[in-house]
Coordinates of C-alpha atoms in Angstrom, one line a residue:
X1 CA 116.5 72.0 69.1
X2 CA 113.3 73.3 70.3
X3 CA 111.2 76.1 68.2
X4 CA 111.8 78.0 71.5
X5 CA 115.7 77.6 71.2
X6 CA 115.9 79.0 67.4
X7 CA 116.7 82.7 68.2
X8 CA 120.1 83.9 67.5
X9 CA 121.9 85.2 70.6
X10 CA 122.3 89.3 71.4
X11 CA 124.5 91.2 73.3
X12 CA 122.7 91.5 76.9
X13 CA 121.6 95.3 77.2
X14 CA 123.5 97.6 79.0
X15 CA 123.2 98.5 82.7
X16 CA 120.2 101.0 82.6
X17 CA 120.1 100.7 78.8
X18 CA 116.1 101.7 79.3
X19 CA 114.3 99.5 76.8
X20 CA 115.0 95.8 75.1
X21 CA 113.0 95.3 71.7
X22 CA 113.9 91.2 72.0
X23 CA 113.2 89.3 75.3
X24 CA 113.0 85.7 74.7
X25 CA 114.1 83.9 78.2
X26 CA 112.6 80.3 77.5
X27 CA 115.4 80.6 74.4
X28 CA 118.1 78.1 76.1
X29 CA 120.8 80.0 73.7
X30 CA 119.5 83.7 74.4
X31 CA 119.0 82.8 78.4
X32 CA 123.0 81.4 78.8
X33 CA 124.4 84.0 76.7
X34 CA 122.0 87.3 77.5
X35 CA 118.9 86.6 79.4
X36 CA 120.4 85.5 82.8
X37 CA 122.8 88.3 83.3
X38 CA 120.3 91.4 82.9
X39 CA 117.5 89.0 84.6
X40 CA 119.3 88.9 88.1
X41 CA 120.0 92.4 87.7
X42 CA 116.7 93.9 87.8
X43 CA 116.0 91.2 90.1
X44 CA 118.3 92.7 92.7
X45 CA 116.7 96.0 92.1
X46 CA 113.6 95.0 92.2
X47 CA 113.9 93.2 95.8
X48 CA 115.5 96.1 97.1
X49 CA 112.1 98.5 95.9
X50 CA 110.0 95.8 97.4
X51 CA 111.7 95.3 100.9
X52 CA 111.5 98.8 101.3
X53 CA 107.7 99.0 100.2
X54 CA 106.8 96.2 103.0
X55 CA 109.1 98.2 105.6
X56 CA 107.1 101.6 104.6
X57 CA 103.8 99.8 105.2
X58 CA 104.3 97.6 107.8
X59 CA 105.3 101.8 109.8
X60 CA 102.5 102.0 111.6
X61 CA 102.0 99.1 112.7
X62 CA 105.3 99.9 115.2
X63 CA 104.8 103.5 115.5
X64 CA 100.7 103.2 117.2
X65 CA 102.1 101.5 120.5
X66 CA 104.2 104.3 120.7
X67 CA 102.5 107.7 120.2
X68 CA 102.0 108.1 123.7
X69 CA 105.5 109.1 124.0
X70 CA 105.0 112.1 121.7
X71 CA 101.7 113.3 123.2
X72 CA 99.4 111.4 121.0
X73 CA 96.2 109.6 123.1
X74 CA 94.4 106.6 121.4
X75 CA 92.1 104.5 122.1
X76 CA 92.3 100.6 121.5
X77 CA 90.3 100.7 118.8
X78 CA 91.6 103.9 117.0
X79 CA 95.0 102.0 117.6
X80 CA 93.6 99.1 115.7
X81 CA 92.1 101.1 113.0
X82 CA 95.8 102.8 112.4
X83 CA 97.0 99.3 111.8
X84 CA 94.1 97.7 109.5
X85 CA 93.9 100.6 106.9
X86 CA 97.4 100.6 105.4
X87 CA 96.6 96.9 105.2
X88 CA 93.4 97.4 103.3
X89 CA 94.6 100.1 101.4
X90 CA 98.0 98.1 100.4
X91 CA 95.6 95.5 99.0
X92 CA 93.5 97.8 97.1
X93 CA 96.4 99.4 95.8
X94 CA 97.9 95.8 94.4
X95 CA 95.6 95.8 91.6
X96 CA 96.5 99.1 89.6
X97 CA 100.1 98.4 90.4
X98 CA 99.7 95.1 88.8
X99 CA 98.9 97.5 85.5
X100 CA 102.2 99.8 86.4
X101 CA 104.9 98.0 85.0
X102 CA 103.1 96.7 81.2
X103 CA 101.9 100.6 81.0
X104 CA 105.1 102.7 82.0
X105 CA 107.9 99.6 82.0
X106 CA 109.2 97.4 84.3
X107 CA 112.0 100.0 85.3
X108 CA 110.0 103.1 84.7
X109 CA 107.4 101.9 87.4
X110 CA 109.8 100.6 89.8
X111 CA 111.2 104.2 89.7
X112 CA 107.9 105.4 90.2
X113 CA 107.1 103.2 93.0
X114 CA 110.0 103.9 95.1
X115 CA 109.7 107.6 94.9
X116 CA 106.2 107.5 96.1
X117 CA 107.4 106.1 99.4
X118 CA 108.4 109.2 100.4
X119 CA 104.7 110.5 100.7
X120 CA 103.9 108.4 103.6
X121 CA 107.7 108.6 105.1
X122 CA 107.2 112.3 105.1
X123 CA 103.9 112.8 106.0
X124 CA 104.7 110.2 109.5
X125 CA 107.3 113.2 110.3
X126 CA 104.7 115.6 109.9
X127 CA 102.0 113.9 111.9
X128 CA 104.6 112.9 114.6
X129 CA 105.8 116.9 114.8
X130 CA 102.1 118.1 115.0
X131 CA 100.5 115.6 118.0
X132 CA 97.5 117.4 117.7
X133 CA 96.0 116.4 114.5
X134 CA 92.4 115.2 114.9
X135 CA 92.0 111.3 114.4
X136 CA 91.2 111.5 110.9
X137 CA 94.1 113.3 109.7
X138 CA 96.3 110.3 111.4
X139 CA 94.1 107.7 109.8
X140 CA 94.9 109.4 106.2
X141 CA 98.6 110.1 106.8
X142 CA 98.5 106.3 107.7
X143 CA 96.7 105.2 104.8
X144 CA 99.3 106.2 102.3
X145 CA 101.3 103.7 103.7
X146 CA 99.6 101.3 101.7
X147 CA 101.3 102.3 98.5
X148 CA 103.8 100.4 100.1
X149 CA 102.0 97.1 100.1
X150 CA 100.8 97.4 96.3
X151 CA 105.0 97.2 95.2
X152 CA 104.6 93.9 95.5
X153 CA 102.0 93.6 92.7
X154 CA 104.3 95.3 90.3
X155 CA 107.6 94.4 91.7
X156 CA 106.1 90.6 91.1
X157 CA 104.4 91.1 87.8
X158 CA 107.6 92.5 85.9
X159 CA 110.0 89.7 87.6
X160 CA 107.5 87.0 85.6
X161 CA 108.7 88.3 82.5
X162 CA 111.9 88.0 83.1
X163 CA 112.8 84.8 84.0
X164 CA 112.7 80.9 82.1
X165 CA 108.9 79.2 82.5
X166 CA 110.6 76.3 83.9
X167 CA 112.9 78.5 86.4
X168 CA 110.3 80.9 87.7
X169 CA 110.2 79.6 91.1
X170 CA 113.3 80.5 93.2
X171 CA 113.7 84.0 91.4
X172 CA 109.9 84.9 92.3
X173 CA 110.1 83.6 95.5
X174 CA 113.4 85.5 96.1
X175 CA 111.6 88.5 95.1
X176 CA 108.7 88.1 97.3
X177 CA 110.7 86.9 100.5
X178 CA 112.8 89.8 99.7
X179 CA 110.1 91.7 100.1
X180 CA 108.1 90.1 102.8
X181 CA 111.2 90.2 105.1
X182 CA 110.9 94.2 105.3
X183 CA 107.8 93.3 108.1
X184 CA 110.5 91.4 110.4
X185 CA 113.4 94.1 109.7
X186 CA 110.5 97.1 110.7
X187 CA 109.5 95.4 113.7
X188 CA 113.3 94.3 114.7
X189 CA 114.7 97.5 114.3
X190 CA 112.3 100.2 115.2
X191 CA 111.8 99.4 118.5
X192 CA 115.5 100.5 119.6
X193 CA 115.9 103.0 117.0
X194 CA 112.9 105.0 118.9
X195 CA 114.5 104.3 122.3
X196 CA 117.8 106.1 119.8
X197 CA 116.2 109.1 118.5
X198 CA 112.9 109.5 119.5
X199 CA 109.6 108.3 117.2
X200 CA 110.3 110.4 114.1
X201 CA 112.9 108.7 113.7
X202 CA 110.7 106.1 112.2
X203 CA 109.8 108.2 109.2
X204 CA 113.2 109.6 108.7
X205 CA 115.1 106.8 108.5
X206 CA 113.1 105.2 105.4
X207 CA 114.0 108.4 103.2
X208 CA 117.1 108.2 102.1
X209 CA 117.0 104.4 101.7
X210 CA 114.2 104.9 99.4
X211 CA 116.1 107.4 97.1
X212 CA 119.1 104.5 97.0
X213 CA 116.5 102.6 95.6
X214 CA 114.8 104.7 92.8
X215 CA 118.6 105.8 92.0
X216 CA 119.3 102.2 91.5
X217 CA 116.4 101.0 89.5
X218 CA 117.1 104.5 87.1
X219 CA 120.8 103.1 86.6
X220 CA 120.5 99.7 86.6
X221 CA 116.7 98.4 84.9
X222 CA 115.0 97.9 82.2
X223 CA 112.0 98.3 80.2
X224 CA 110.4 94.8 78.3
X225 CA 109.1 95.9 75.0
X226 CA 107.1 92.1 75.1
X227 CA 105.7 92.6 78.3
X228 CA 104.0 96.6 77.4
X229 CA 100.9 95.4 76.2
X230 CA 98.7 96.5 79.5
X231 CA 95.1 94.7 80.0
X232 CA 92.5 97.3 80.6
X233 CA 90.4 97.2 83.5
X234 CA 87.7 94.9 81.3
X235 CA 90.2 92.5 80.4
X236 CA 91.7 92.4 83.9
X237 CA 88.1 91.7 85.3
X238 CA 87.9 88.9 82.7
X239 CA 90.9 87.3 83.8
X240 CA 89.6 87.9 87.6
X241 CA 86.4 85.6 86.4
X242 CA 88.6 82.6 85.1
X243 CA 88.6 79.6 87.0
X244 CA 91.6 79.3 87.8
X245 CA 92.5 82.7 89.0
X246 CA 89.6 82.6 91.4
X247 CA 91.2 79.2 93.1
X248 CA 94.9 80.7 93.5
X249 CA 93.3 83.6 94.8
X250 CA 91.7 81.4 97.6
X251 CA 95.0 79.2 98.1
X252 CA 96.8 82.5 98.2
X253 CA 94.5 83.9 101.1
X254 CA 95.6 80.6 103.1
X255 CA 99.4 81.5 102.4
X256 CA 100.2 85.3 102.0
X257 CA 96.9 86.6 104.0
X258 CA 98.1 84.0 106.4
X259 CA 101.4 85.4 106.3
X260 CA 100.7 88.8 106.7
X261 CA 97.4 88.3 108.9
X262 CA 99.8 86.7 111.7
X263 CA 102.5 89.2 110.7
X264 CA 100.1 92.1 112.6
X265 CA 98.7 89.8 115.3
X266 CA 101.7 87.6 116.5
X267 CA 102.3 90.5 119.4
X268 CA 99.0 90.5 120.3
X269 CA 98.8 87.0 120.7
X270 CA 101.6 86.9 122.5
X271 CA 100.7 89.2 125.0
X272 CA 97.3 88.1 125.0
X273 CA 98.4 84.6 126.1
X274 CA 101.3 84.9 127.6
X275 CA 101.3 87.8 129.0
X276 CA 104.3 87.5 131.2
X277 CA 106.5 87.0 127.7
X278 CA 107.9 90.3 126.3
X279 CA 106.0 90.3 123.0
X280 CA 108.7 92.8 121.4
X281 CA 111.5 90.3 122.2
X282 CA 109.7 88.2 120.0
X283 CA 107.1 89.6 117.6
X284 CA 110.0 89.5 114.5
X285 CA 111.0 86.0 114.2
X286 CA 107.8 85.1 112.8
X287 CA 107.8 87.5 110.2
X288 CA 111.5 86.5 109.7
X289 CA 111.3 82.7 109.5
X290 CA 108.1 82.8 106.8
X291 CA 110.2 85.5 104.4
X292 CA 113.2 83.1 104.3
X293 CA 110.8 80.1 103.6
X294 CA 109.7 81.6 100.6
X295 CA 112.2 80.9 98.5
X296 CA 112.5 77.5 99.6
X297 CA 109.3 76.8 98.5
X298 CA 109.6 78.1 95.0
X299 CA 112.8 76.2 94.6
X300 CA 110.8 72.9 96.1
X301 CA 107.8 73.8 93.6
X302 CA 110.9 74.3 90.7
X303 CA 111.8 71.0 91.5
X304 CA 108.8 68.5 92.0
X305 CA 105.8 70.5 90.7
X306 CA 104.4 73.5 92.6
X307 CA 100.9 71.8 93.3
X308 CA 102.2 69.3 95.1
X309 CA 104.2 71.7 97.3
X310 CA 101.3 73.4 98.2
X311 CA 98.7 70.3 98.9
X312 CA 101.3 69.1 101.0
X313 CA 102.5 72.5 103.1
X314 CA 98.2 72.7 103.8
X315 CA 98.4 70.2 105.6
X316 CA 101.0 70.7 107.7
X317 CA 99.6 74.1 107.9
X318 CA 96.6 72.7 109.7
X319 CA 99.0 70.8 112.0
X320 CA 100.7 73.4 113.3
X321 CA 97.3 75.2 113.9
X322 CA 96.4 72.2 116.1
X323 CA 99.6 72.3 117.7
X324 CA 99.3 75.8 118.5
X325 CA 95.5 75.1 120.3
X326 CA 97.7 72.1 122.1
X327 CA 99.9 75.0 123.1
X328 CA 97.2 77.3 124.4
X329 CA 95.2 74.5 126.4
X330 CA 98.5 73.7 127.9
X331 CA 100.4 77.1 128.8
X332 CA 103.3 76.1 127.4
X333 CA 105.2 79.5 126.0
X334 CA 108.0 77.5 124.2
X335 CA 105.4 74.9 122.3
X336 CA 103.3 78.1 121.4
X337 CA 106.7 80.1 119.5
X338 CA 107.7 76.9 118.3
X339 CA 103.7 75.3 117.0
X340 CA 103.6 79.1 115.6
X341 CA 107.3 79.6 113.8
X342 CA 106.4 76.4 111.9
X343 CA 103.1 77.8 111.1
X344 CA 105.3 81.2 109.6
X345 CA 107.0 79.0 107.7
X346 CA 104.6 77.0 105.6
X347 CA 102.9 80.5 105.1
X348 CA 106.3 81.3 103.4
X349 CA 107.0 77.8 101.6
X350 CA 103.2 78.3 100.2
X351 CA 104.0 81.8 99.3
X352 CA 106.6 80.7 97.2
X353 CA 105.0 77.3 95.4
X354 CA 101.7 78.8 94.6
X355 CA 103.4 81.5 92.9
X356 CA 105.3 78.9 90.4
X357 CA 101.9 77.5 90.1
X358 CA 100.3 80.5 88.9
X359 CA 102.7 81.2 85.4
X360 CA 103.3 77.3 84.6
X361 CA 99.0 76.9 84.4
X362 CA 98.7 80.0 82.1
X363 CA 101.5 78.6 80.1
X364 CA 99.3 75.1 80.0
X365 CA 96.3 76.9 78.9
X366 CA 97.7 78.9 76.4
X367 CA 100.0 75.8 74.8
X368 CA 96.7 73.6 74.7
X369 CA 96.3 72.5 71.1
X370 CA 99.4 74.3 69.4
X371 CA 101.5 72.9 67.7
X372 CA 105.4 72.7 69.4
X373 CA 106.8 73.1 65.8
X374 CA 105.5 76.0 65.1
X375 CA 107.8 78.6 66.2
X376 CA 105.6 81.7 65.5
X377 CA 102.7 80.2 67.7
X378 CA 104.3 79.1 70.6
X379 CA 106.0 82.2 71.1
X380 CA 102.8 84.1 71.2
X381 CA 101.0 81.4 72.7
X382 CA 103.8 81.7 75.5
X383 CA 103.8 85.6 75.8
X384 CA 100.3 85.6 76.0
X385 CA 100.1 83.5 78.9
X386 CA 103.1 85.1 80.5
X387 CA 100.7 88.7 80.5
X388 CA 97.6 86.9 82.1
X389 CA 99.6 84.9 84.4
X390 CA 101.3 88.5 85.3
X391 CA 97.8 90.0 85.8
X392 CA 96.8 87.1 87.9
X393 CA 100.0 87.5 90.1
X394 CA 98.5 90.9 90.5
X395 CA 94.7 90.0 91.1
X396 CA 95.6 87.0 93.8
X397 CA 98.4 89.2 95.5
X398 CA 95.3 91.6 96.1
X399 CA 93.2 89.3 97.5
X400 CA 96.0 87.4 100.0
X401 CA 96.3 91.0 101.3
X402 CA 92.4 91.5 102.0
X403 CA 92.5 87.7 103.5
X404 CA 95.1 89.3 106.1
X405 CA 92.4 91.7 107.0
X406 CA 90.0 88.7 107.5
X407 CA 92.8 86.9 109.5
X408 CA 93.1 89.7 111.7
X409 CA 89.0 90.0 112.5
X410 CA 88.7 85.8 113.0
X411 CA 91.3 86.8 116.1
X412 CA 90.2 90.2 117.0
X413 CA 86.6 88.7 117.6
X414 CA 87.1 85.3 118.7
X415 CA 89.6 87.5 121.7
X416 CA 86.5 90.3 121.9
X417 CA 83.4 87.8 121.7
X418 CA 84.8 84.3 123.0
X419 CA 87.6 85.7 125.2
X420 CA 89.8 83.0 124.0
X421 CA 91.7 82.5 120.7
X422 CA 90.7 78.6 120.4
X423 CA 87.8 79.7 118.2
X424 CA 89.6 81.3 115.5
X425 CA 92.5 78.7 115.3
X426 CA 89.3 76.2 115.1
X427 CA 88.2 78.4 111.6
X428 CA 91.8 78.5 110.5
X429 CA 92.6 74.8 111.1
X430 CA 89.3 74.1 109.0
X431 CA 89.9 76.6 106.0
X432 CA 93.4 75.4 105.6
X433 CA 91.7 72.0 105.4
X434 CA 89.0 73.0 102.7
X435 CA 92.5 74.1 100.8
X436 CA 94.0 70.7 101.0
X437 CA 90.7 69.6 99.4
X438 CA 90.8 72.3 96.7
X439 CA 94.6 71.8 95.5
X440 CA 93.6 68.3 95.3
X441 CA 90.6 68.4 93.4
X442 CA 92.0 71.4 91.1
X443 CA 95.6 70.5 90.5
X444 CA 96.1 66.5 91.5
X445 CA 93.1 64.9 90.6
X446 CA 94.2 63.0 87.6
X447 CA 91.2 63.6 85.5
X448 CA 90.9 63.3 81.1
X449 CA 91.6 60.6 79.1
X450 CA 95.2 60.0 79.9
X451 CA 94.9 60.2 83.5
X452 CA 97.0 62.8 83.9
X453 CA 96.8 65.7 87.0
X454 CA 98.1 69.3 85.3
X455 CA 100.5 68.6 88.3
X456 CA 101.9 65.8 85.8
X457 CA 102.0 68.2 83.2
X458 CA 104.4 70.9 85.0
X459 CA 101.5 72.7 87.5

């Protein structure tokens, strides 16, 4: 028996029993008997908060092709501007929600962050009751809706803590495709719940969801006492400097800022190229089909190393960009949803294997040159690197989202400058390409006197 399998057993915590003093998950004995049980249980929780964070911030981005109905006149480009702040802000707003859950507790934060969706639900009623607010008073009201986009930061952080080292794939990417699937739900389900009850409708029907959800996480979470130790902002910009944060940042711009980039644009590429296609008949599946993939790819990355996953879903990333020029040059409709679908879901199968990759190289760092037998270390060595790799969630999650942004600009000006989109999918094809190169040369590259890639030693 491992030193990591010498704790005794406890009695698993009670259903909203607040705070646990002992959390030990890569314990075999306290996982089977304790450590499972309350983990899927503020799992559940959790990916209900989060699906209803991305539903909340993905609002506007429905609500702006319809505020002509109410009496509300925009522009294109004031349109566009309603749809790219919540996205900015939502990835501002990632990195202090990243600190939420190690300063107030897992459950006390996810209470927190449910709650607060309410602000942007209720001011969207307010602005679509009043269509005579000046432009920047829409642009504000829209903004909140980013708090939305940061519960993934701390929905994401406190899951890490939860869950085995070696078993952190499926349950993160659960949570995140949980979470990412509230963009296909808003965009399948709005557009005949407006033709239903009129546009405020779109605010109202978030509400009571929402207070389901902070009810749920106040009866049935909890608080880690191991995972309260919060990084202060000069810690967390230390963390931002290490190597290897800085590379999963940029691999998680080619998935998640890929996911969410096409996620806004899909429609507008539809419409854009195929004009005859109804774009709304449509626009979800993408969304939908790189949410399921997530968890696919954590379970993949579980199973035969998370850097591998990812070199490998690059390149077929790259392929489906070329497939979708083919597409384009052609005029074929069905080889465009296709080329694109399968683009959607290597977005969600990278989602979920960088993500494994992030926790398993903390854990590498921190166990380099400790000794295994002793107990004491290992276990701070361990929940040490389970607080950076939580911080790092937070930190790449942040700047995935701003690579959306950037997604949505390569389109909006290769369509505005180049009047075609073959430009931008030439940039995408290539970054997803300089990817490739970087998982290779970061994680497989077998390197050190033993030849061995940190993909051969769990990465």
């Amino acid at each position: 028996m491992s030193a990591l399998t010498a704790q005794k057993p406890e009695a698993a915590p009670a259903a909203g029993g607040r705070w646990i003093e002992h959390w030990a998950p890569d314990d075999e004995v306290f996982w089977n008997t304790t450590g499972k049980a309350v983990a899927r249980r503020n799992l559940v929780w959790s990916i209900v908060t989060e699906h209803l964070g991305f539903c909340v911030w993905l609002l506007w981005s429905i609500a702006v092709i319809n505020l002509g109905k109410v009496g509300v006149t925009l522009d294109v480009g004031q349109q566009l501007w309603l749809t790219t702040v919540p996205n900015l802000v939502g990835a501002f707003m990632r990195v202090p929600y990243t600190f939420g859950p190690a300063r107030f507790g897992g459950r006390n934060f996810t209470i927190i962050s449910a709650t607060l969706l309410l602000i942007p639900c209720a001011l969207f009623v307010y602005a679509i009751g009043n269509p005579d607010l000046p432009f920047w008073a829409l642009l504000l009201i829209a903004a909140t809706t980013g708090l939305g986009g940061g519960n993934f930061a701390s929905s994401m952080s406190n899951i890490t803590h939860y869950y085995p080292s070696h078993k952190q794939g499926l349950p993160l990417g659960l949570n995140a495709a949980g979470g990412n699937i509230g963009t296909s739900v808003t965009q399948l389900t709005m557009p005949p719940l407006i033709v239903a009850f009129g546009l405020v409708a779109v605010g109202w029907v978030w509400m009571p969801l929402v207070l389901v959800a902070a009810a749920g996480a106040y009866f049935f979470m909890n608080n880690l006492r191991t995972a309260t130790s919060a990084y202060t902002i000069r810690e967390m910009g230390r963390i931002s400097r290490e190597r290897h944060t800085m590379i999963m940042s940029i691999l998680y711009i080619g998935t998640f800022g890929s996911f969410i980039g096409y996620s806004f644009s899909f429609g507008v590429l539809i419409k854009n190229q195929f004009p005859e296609v109804q774009a709304a008949h449509f626009i979800w599946l993408g969304a939908l089909v790189g949410s399921v993939a997530r968890p696919i790819g954590g379970l993949l990355a579980d199973r035969i190393g998370g850097a591998r996953v990812t070199f490998w879903n690059f390149l077929v990333m790259a392929a489906g960009i070329a497939a979708v020029w083919f597409a384009v040059n052609a005029g074929s409709w069905g080889l465009f949803l296709a080329a694109f679908l399968l683009v959607f879901a290597t977005t969600g199968i990278g989602n979920g294997s960088t993500y494994k990759m992030i926790p398993a190289i903390f854990r590498r760092k921190a166990l380099e040159g400790i000794d295994e037998a002793d107990g004491t270390a290992v276990e701070s060595a361990v929940a040490t690197a389970r607080r950076k790799a939580a911080a790092a969630i937070g930190i790449s999650s942040a700047v995935g989202a701003l690579g959306g942004v950037l997604i949505q600009q390569t389109f909006r000006i290769s369509l505005t400058e180049a009047k075609s989109v073959v430009p931008a999918l030439l940039v995408l094809a290539a970054f997803y390409c300089v990817c490739v190169v970087l998982t290779w040369a970061a994680y497989l590259r077998k390197t050190g006197p033993d030849r061995r890639s940190l993909a051969d030693a769990g990465v």
